[in-house]
Coordinates of C-alpha atoms in Angstrom, one line a residue:
Chain A
M23 CA 37.7 10.2 22.0
K24 CA 37.5 8.3 18.8
F25 CA 40.6 6.6 17.5
C26 CA 41.3 4.9 14.2
I27 CA 44.6 3.6 12.8
A28 CA 44.7 2.6 9.2
T29 CA 47.4 1.4 6.7
P30 CA 46.9 1.2 3.0
E31 CA 46.3 -2.5 3.4
K32 CA 43.7 -2.5 6.2
V33 CA 42.2 -0.8 9.2
I34 CA 44.4 -2.0 12.1
Y35 CA 42.4 -0.8 15.1
E36 CA 39.3 1.4 15.7
D37 CA 37.9 2.2 19.1
D38 CA 37.1 4.8 21.8
V39 CA 40.2 5.7 23.8
L40 CA 41.2 7.9 26.7
S41 CA 44.7 8.9 25.5
V42 CA 47.1 8.3 22.7
S43 CA 50.9 8.6 22.9
L44 CA 52.9 8.5 19.6
P45 CA 56.2 9.5 18.2
T46 CA 56.3 12.4 15.8
M47 CA 59.1 14.1 13.9
S48 CA 59.4 16.7 16.6
G49 CA 59.3 14.3 19.5
E50 CA 56.8 12.1 21.3
I51 CA 53.3 13.6 22.0
T52 CA 50.4 12.5 24.0
I53 CA 46.9 13.4 22.8
L54 CA 44.2 13.8 25.4
P55 CA 40.5 14.6 24.7
H56 CA 39.9 18.2 23.6
H57 CA 43.2 18.5 21.9
I58 CA 43.4 21.4 19.4
P59 CA 43.3 20.3 15.7
L60 CA 46.7 19.0 14.7
V61 CA 48.4 17.4 11.8
S62 CA 51.8 15.9 12.3
V63 CA 54.2 13.5 10.6
I64 CA 54.8 10.2 12.5
A65 CA 58.3 9.0 13.3
P66 CA 59.1 5.3 13.6
G67 CA 58.4 4.1 17.1
E68 CA 55.8 2.8 19.4
L69 CA 52.3 4.1 19.8
R70 CA 50.5 3.6 23.1
L71 CA 46.8 3.7 23.7
N72 CA 44.9 4.0 26.9
D73 CA 41.3 2.9 27.1
R74 CA 39.0 1.7 29.8
E75 CA 40.5 -1.8 29.7
G76 CA 44.1 -0.8 29.8
N77 CA 47.0 -0.4 27.5
H78 CA 47.5 -1.3 23.9
M79 CA 50.8 -1.0 22.1
F80 CA 51.5 -0.7 18.4
A81 CA 54.6 -0.5 16.3
V82 CA 54.2 2.4 13.8
W83 CA 56.4 3.4 10.9
G84 CA 55.8 6.5 8.8
G85 CA 52.7 8.3 8.0
C86 CA 50.8 11.1 9.6
V87 CA 48.3 11.8 12.4
E88 CA 45.3 14.0 12.3
V89 CA 43.5 15.3 15.4
A90 CA 40.2 17.0 14.6
G91 CA 37.4 17.6 17.1
D92 CA 37.2 14.4 19.1
T93 CA 38.7 12.1 16.6
V94 CA 42.3 10.9 16.2
T95 CA 43.1 9.4 12.8
I96 CA 46.4 7.8 12.0
L97 CA 47.3 7.1 8.4
A98 CA 50.4 4.9 8.9
D99 CA 52.5 3.4 6.2
N100 CA 53.0 0.5 8.4
A101 CA 51.5 -0.4 11.7
E102 CA 51.1 -3.6 13.7
R103 CA 49.7 -4.5 17.1
A104 CA 52.6 -5.4 19.5
Q105 CA 51.1 -8.8 20.4
E106 CA 50.9 -9.7 16.7
I107 CA 54.5 -9.0 16.0
D108 CA 56.5 -12.1 15.1
I109 CA 59.9 -11.2 16.6
E110 CA 61.7 -14.1 15.0
R111 CA 60.5 -13.3 11.5
A112 CA 61.3 -9.6 12.0
E113 CA 64.8 -10.6 13.1
E114 CA 65.2 -12.7 10.0
A115 CA 64.0 -10.0 7.7
R116 CA 66.4 -7.6 9.3
K117 CA 69.3 -10.0 8.9
R118 CA 68.4 -10.6 5.3
A119 CA 68.3 -6.9 4.6
E120 CA 71.6 -6.3 6.4
K121 CA 73.2 -9.1 4.5
E122 CA 72.0 -7.8 1.2
M123 CA 73.3 -4.4 2.1
R124 CA 76.8 -5.8 2.9
E125 CA 76.9 -7.8 -0.3
T126 CA 75.9 -5.2 -2.8
K127 CA 78.4 -2.4 -2.4
N128 CA 78.1 -0.8 -5.8
R129 CA 74.4 -0.4 -6.2
Q130 CA 72.5 2.8 -6.6
D131 CA 71.7 5.0 -3.6
V132 CA 68.0 4.3 -3.9
D133 CA 68.5 0.7 -3.1
F134 CA 70.5 1.5 -0.1
A135 CA 67.9 3.9 1.1
K136 CA 65.3 1.2 0.6
L137 CA 67.3 -1.4 2.5
Q138 CA 68.1 1.0 5.3
A139 CA 64.4 1.7 5.5
I140 CA 63.6 -2.0 5.8
I141 CA 66.3 -2.5 8.5
D142 CA 64.9 0.5 10.5
R143 CA 61.4 -0.8 10.2
E144 CA 62.3 -4.3 11.3
M145 CA 64.4 -2.9 14.2
N146 CA 61.4 -0.9 15.3
R147 CA 59.1 -3.9 15.2
I148 CA 61.6 -6.0 17.1
R149 CA 62.0 -3.3 19.8
V150 CA 58.3 -2.8 20.3
G151 CA 57.6 -6.6 20.2
K152 CA 60.2 -7.3 22.8
K153 CA 59.0 -4.5 25.0
Y154 CA 55.6 -5.9 24.9
R155 CA 56.7 -9.4 25.8
K156 CA 58.4 -8.2 29.0
Chain B
M6 CA 25.9 -46.7 -37.4
A7 CA 28.4 -48.2 -35.0
V8 CA 31.0 -45.7 -36.1
N9 CA 28.6 -42.8 -35.5
T10 CA 27.9 -43.7 -31.9
K11 CA 31.6 -44.1 -31.3
I12 CA 32.3 -40.5 -32.6
I13 CA 29.5 -39.1 -30.5
K14 CA 30.8 -40.9 -27.4
R15 CA 34.2 -39.5 -27.9
R16 CA 32.9 -36.0 -28.2
I17 CA 30.9 -36.4 -25.0
R18 CA 34.0 -37.5 -23.2
S19 CA 36.0 -34.6 -24.5
V20 CA 33.3 -32.0 -23.7
S21 CA 32.9 -33.4 -20.1
N22 CA 36.7 -33.1 -19.7
T23 CA 36.5 -29.5 -20.7
K24 CA 33.6 -29.0 -18.3
K25 CA 35.7 -30.3 -15.5
I26 CA 38.5 -27.9 -16.3
T27 CA 36.2 -24.9 -16.5
K28 CA 34.5 -25.9 -13.3
A29 CA 37.8 -26.1 -11.5
M30 CA 38.9 -22.7 -12.9
E31 CA 35.6 -21.2 -11.8
M32 CA 36.2 -22.4 -8.2
V33 CA 39.8 -21.1 -8.2
A34 CA 38.6 -17.7 -9.6
A35 CA 35.9 -17.6 -6.9
A36 CA 38.3 -18.2 -4.1
K37 CA 40.8 -15.6 -5.5
M38 CA 37.9 -13.1 -6.1
R39 CA 36.9 -13.3 -2.4
K40 CA 40.4 -12.4 -1.3
A41 CA 40.8 -9.7 -3.9
V42 CA 37.5 -8.1 -3.1
E43 CA 38.3 -8.0 0.6
A44 CA 41.6 -6.4 -0.1
A45 CA 40.0 -3.8 -2.3
L46 CA 37.4 -2.9 0.3
N47 CA 40.0 -2.7 3.1
T48 CA 42.0 -0.2 1.1
R49 CA 39.0 2.1 0.5
T50 CA 39.0 3.3 4.1
Y51 CA 42.6 4.5 4.1
A52 CA 42.2 6.0 0.7
Q53 CA 39.1 7.9 1.8
M54 CA 40.8 9.2 5.0
A55 CA 43.9 10.3 3.1
R56 CA 41.7 12.2 0.6
D57 CA 39.6 13.8 3.4
L58 CA 42.8 15.1 5.0
L59 CA 44.0 16.5 1.7
V60 CA 40.8 18.3 1.1
K61 CA 40.8 19.7 4.5
L62 CA 44.3 20.9 4.2
S63 CA 43.8 22.5 0.8
Q64 CA 40.8 24.4 2.2
S65 CA 42.9 26.4 4.6
A66 CA 45.5 27.7 2.1
K67 CA 46.9 27.4 -1.5
M68 CA 50.0 25.4 -1.8
H69 CA 52.7 25.2 -4.4
L70 CA 54.1 21.7 -4.5
P71 CA 55.3 19.8 -7.6
L72 CA 52.6 17.2 -7.3
L73 CA 49.8 19.8 -7.2
A74 CA 51.2 21.8 -10.1
V75 CA 48.7 22.0 -13.0
R76 CA 50.3 22.5 -16.4
P77 CA 48.8 22.5 -19.9
V78 CA 49.1 19.0 -21.2
K79 CA 51.7 18.1 -23.8
K80 CA 52.7 14.6 -22.6
L81 CA 50.3 12.2 -21.2
L82 CA 51.1 9.0 -19.3
V83 CA 48.6 6.2 -19.1
V84 CA 48.9 3.4 -16.6
L85 CA 47.0 0.6 -18.1
I86 CA 46.0 -2.2 -15.7
T87 CA 45.0 -5.5 -17.3
S88 CA 45.4 -9.2 -16.5
N89 CA 48.3 -11.5 -17.3
R90 CA 46.2 -14.3 -18.4
G91 CA 43.2 -14.6 -20.7
L92 CA 40.0 -16.6 -20.3
C93 CA 38.3 -13.9 -18.3
G94 CA 35.5 -12.9 -20.6
S95 CA 35.5 -9.3 -21.8
F96 CA 37.6 -8.0 -18.9
N97 CA 40.7 -7.2 -21.0
S98 CA 38.9 -6.2 -24.2
M99 CA 36.7 -3.8 -22.2
I100 CA 39.5 -1.8 -20.6
I101 CA 41.7 -1.9 -23.8
K102 CA 38.8 -0.7 -25.9
K103 CA 38.1 2.1 -23.5
T104 CA 41.7 3.2 -23.4
A105 CA 42.1 3.0 -27.2
Q106 CA 39.0 5.1 -27.6
E107 CA 40.3 7.8 -25.3
L108 CA 43.8 7.8 -26.7
A109 CA 42.5 8.0 -30.3
D110 CA 41.2 11.4 -29.4
P111 CA 43.3 12.6 -26.5
K112 CA 41.8 16.2 -26.5
N113 CA 39.2 15.3 -24.0
I114 CA 41.3 13.4 -21.5
S115 CA 44.1 16.0 -21.7
R116 CA 41.9 18.8 -20.4
Q117 CA 43.0 20.0 -17.0
R118 CA 39.9 20.5 -14.9
I119 CA 40.7 23.1 -12.2
Q120 CA 37.3 23.6 -10.8
H121 CA 33.9 22.2 -11.6
S122 CA 33.4 24.6 -14.5
H123 CA 36.9 25.7 -15.5
A124 CA 39.3 23.8 -17.7
L125 CA 42.7 24.3 -19.0
E126 CA 42.8 23.3 -22.6
P127 CA 45.8 21.2 -23.8
S128 CA 48.3 22.9 -26.0
G129 CA 49.2 21.6 -29.4
D130 CA 49.8 18.0 -30.1
I131 CA 49.6 15.5 -27.3
A132 CA 52.0 12.6 -27.0
C133 CA 50.9 9.5 -25.0
D134 CA 53.1 7.0 -23.2
V135 CA 52.0 3.9 -21.5
I136 CA 53.0 1.9 -18.4
G137 CA 51.6 -1.6 -18.7
I138 CA 50.5 -3.6 -15.6
G139 CA 49.7 -7.1 -16.8
K140 CA 50.8 -8.7 -20.1
K141 CA 47.7 -7.9 -22.1
G142 CA 48.0 -4.2 -21.7
S143 CA 51.7 -4.2 -22.6
D144 CA 50.9 -6.2 -25.7
F145 CA 48.3 -3.7 -26.7
A146 CA 50.6 -0.7 -26.2
K147 CA 53.3 -2.4 -28.4
K148 CA 50.8 -3.2 -31.1
M149 CA 49.4 0.3 -31.2
G150 CA 52.8 1.9 -31.3
Y151 CA 52.6 3.8 -28.0
R152 CA 55.9 4.1 -26.2
L153 CA 55.9 1.5 -23.4
V154 CA 57.8 3.1 -20.5
A155 CA 57.6 0.2 -18.2
S156 CA 55.8 -3.1 -18.0
Y157 CA 55.0 -5.0 -14.9
S158 CA 53.6 -8.5 -15.1
Q159 CA 54.8 -10.3 -12.0
F160 CA 52.0 -9.3 -9.7
S161 CA 50.4 -11.9 -7.5
D162 CA 46.7 -12.4 -7.4
T163 CA 46.4 -10.2 -4.3
P164 CA 49.1 -7.5 -4.8
N165 CA 50.9 -6.0 -1.9
L166 CA 51.5 -2.3 -1.5
D167 CA 55.2 -3.1 -1.9
D168 CA 54.5 -4.3 -5.4
V169 CA 53.0 -1.0 -6.4
L170 CA 55.5 1.3 -4.8
P171 CA 58.1 1.2 -7.6
I172 CA 55.4 2.2 -10.1
A173 CA 54.2 5.0 -7.9
S174 CA 57.7 6.4 -7.4
L175 CA 58.4 6.1 -11.1
I176 CA 55.3 8.2 -11.8
I177 CA 56.0 10.7 -9.1
D178 CA 59.6 11.1 -10.3
A179 CA 58.6 11.6 -13.9
Y180 CA 55.9 14.1 -13.0
T181 CA 58.2 16.1 -10.7
K182 CA 60.8 16.3 -13.5
K183 CA 58.0 17.6 -15.8
Q184 CA 58.4 14.7 -18.2
Y185 CA 54.6 14.3 -18.1
D186 CA 51.9 16.8 -17.5
K187 CA 49.2 14.4 -16.6
V188 CA 49.1 10.9 -15.4
V189 CA 46.0 8.8 -15.9
V190 CA 45.3 5.3 -14.6
A191 CA 43.1 3.0 -16.7
Y192 CA 41.5 0.3 -14.5
T193 CA 38.4 -1.7 -14.1
D194 CA 36.2 -0.6 -11.3
Y195 CA 34.7 -3.5 -9.3
K196 CA 31.0 -2.7 -8.7
S197 CA 29.7 -6.2 -8.0
P198 CA 30.6 -9.8 -9.0
I199 CA 28.6 -9.4 -12.2
L200 CA 29.3 -5.8 -13.0
Q201 CA 32.7 -4.2 -13.7
V202 CA 33.2 -0.9 -15.4
A203 CA 36.3 0.2 -17.3
K204 CA 37.5 3.6 -16.2
L205 CA 40.1 6.2 -16.6
R206 CA 41.1 8.3 -13.6
Q207 CA 43.5 11.2 -13.2
V208 CA 46.3 10.5 -10.7
L209 CA 48.5 13.5 -11.2
P210 CA 48.3 16.4 -10.8
I211 CA 46.3 15.6 -7.6
S212 CA 43.1 17.5 -7.9
E213 CA 40.3 17.7 -5.5
Y214 CA 37.8 17.6 -8.2
D215 CA 38.8 14.2 -9.5
L216 CA 39.3 12.7 -6.1
E217 CA 35.9 13.7 -5.1
K218 CA 34.5 12.0 -8.2
M219 CA 36.4 8.9 -7.6
F220 CA 35.3 8.5 -4.0
L221 CA 31.7 9.3 -4.7
E222 CA 31.7 6.4 -7.1
L223 CA 33.6 4.2 -4.6
G224 CA 31.0 5.0 -2.0
R225 CA 28.2 4.1 -4.3
G226 CA 29.7 0.8 -5.4
S227 CA 30.3 -0.4 -1.9
A228 CA 27.4 1.1 0.0
S229 CA 26.0 -2.2 1.0
S230 CA 29.3 -3.7 2.2
E231 CA 30.7 -0.8 4.0
E232 CA 29.5 0.8 7.2
S233 CA 30.1 4.4 8.0
H234 CA 33.6 5.0 9.2
P235 CA 34.6 7.6 11.6
A236 CA 36.2 9.3 8.6
D237 CA 32.8 9.8 7.1
T238 CA 31.4 11.7 10.0
N239 CA 34.7 13.6 10.0
I240 CA 34.2 15.1 6.5
Q241 CA 30.7 16.2 7.3
K242 CA 31.9 18.0 10.3
S243 CA 34.8 19.7 8.7
E244 CA 32.9 20.7 5.6
H245 CA 30.6 22.8 7.8
A246 CA 33.3 24.5 9.7
P247 CA 36.9 24.5 8.2
V248 CA 39.3 24.0 11.1
E249 CA 42.6 25.7 11.6
Y250 CA 45.2 23.0 12.1
L251 CA 48.4 23.1 14.0
F252 CA 51.1 21.7 11.8
E253 CA 54.0 19.8 13.1
P254 CA 56.8 20.4 12.0
D255 CA 55.1 22.5 9.2
K256 CA 52.6 22.4 6.6
E257 CA 54.9 21.7 3.7
N258 CA 56.5 18.7 5.5
V259 CA 53.1 17.2 6.2
L260 CA 52.0 17.6 2.6
R261 CA 55.3 16.1 1.4
T262 CA 54.5 13.0 3.4
I263 CA 50.9 12.7 2.5
L264 CA 50.9 13.6 -1.2
P265 CA 53.0 10.7 -2.5
R266 CA 51.0 8.4 -0.2
L267 CA 47.9 9.5 -2.0
V268 CA 49.3 8.7 -5.4
E269 CA 50.5 5.3 -4.1
T270 CA 47.1 4.6 -2.6
Q271 CA 45.3 5.5 -5.7
I272 CA 47.3 3.3 -7.9
Y273 CA 47.2 0.5 -5.3
Q274 CA 43.5 0.9 -5.1
A275 CA 43.2 0.7 -8.9
V276 CA 45.3 -2.4 -9.0
L277 CA 43.2 -4.1 -6.3
E278 CA 39.9 -3.1 -8.0
S279 CA 41.2 -4.5 -11.3
A280 CA 42.3 -7.7 -9.6
A281 CA 38.9 -8.1 -8.0
S282 CA 37.2 -7.4 -11.4
E283 CA 39.5 -9.8 -13.2
H284 CA 38.7 -12.7 -10.9
S285 CA 35.0 -11.9 -11.0
A286 CA 35.0 -11.7 -14.8
R287 CA 36.9 -15.0 -15.0
M288 CA 34.6 -16.7 -12.6
L289 CA 31.6 -15.6 -14.6
A290 CA 33.2 -16.6 -17.9
M291 CA 34.0 -20.0 -16.6
R292 CA 30.6 -20.5 -15.2
N293 CA 29.1 -19.7 -18.6
A294 CA 31.5 -22.1 -20.2
S295 CA 30.6 -24.9 -17.7
D296 CA 26.9 -24.3 -18.3
A297 CA 27.4 -24.4 -22.1
A298 CA 29.4 -27.6 -21.7
G299 CA 26.6 -29.1 -19.7
D300 CA 24.0 -28.2 -22.3
M301 CA 26.3 -29.6 -25.0
I302 CA 26.6 -32.9 -23.1
D303 CA 22.9 -33.2 -22.7
E304 CA 22.4 -32.6 -26.4
L305 CA 25.1 -35.0 -27.4
T306 CA 23.7 -37.7 -25.0
L307 CA 20.3 -37.3 -26.7
T308 CA 21.9 -37.7 -30.1
F309 CA 23.9 -40.7 -28.9
N310 CA 20.9 -42.4 -27.5
K311 CA 18.9 -41.8 -30.6
A312 CA 21.7 -43.2 -32.8
R313 CA 22.0 -46.2 -30.5
Q314 CA 18.3 -46.9 -30.6
A315 CA 18.3 -46.5 -34.4
G316 CA 21.1 -49.0 -34.6
I317 CA 19.2 -51.5 -32.5
T318 CA 16.0 -51.0 -34.5
Q319 CA 17.8 -51.5 -37.7
E320 CA 19.5 -54.7 -36.5
I321 CA 16.1 -56.1 -35.4
A322 CA 14.6 -55.2 -38.7
E323 CA 17.5 -56.9 -40.5
I324 CA 17.1 -60.1 -38.4
A325 CA 13.4 -60.1 -38.8
S326 CA 13.6 -59.7 -42.5
G327 CA 16.3 -62.3 -42.7
A328 CA 14.2 -64.8 -40.7
A329 CA 11.1 -64.0 -42.9
A330 CA 13.2 -64.6 -46.0
S331 CA 14.6 -67.9 -44.9
S332 CA 11.2 -69.3 -43.6
S333 CA 9.3 -68.5 -46.8

């Protein structure tokens, strides 16, 4: 089964895989070969791949997945391989966003939504990164 | 004569200083260009896959979402992407000239193409607003009296997607609120280090026809540097047999996620292409300048040597004639 995960900035990973598990808006799903064609929206979380060599883990955040024939394509807003996640920097980014959120009480809702999104994203990265380290 | 050689010498020195500067600028531009081109090529894959998905989804059913709504054009928004700094050859003048040309007669650009043959003609007078990315474009809009909705000039040389998001959400918002009936992006398409083409592309409403055109051209421009992606084989398969997809949670939700992405990606892509073009144009302009400076130095050196030789000859002649006069 062909697998490809891309963000607007670059193609993160591209290979033949045996199975893919990923979080969607309606719960985690696992895609095995010969899955029926599917389009779904991705929820923040971790994505696991199984191929002949073993497991790969990614942190994903937003986007959608498309399964067609024997190809799984993931268009993610944000994705990163677990071993590449810099936990300290993610932690810092989260703290920065949280601090900003506390300090600016009277800003527009949009800014809050954006900050909250950053916090969520960094939390997700930290979680996946930590899980991988263990 | 002595004064003459002095002046020439000073000129040689000043020209060689200029040459050093242009040479350095060429190197800097070359380094930035490599990065920008790489970023532009990386984005093409995602953009292509997103577009494939959209085409496949629209095959199965007609949808009524604000970003797909086609209206007769009354108000037009142009996103004009230029550079912040000059000294990049004809890069800015090319894109500005092209935009000015199209805006001078907005009938053509305001036509809504629905299918390959059909078109929705614009109704009445057309008003044009401009969003400027880069100082030069904003200056142009101000000078020509177009309303400048927003101006962004703090982009780095290799822009991030995060830089582009505010612009995209501004456009999407305005279009959803029906403030504009069509959004066009004016950018410079990077074909190769020596060839860049100024282009205008429709961003909203999202239309299959225009996307197809855009990606056909992208494919042609980068055929040498891009191998076939799984996405490519994907389209061919699906075009032969349209597949019935299972949607989770439902079709509308999926489209709501992917359509804004597509707008973002298109703008991001345009910004990256423009950045790549800008740096290539600057590199080329600076190389020409360095070459010209080199030629000038050669020429001046020749003149200098001639003047020096003439001075020496004259001195000898004077001494000789002086000696001849005193001995006789």
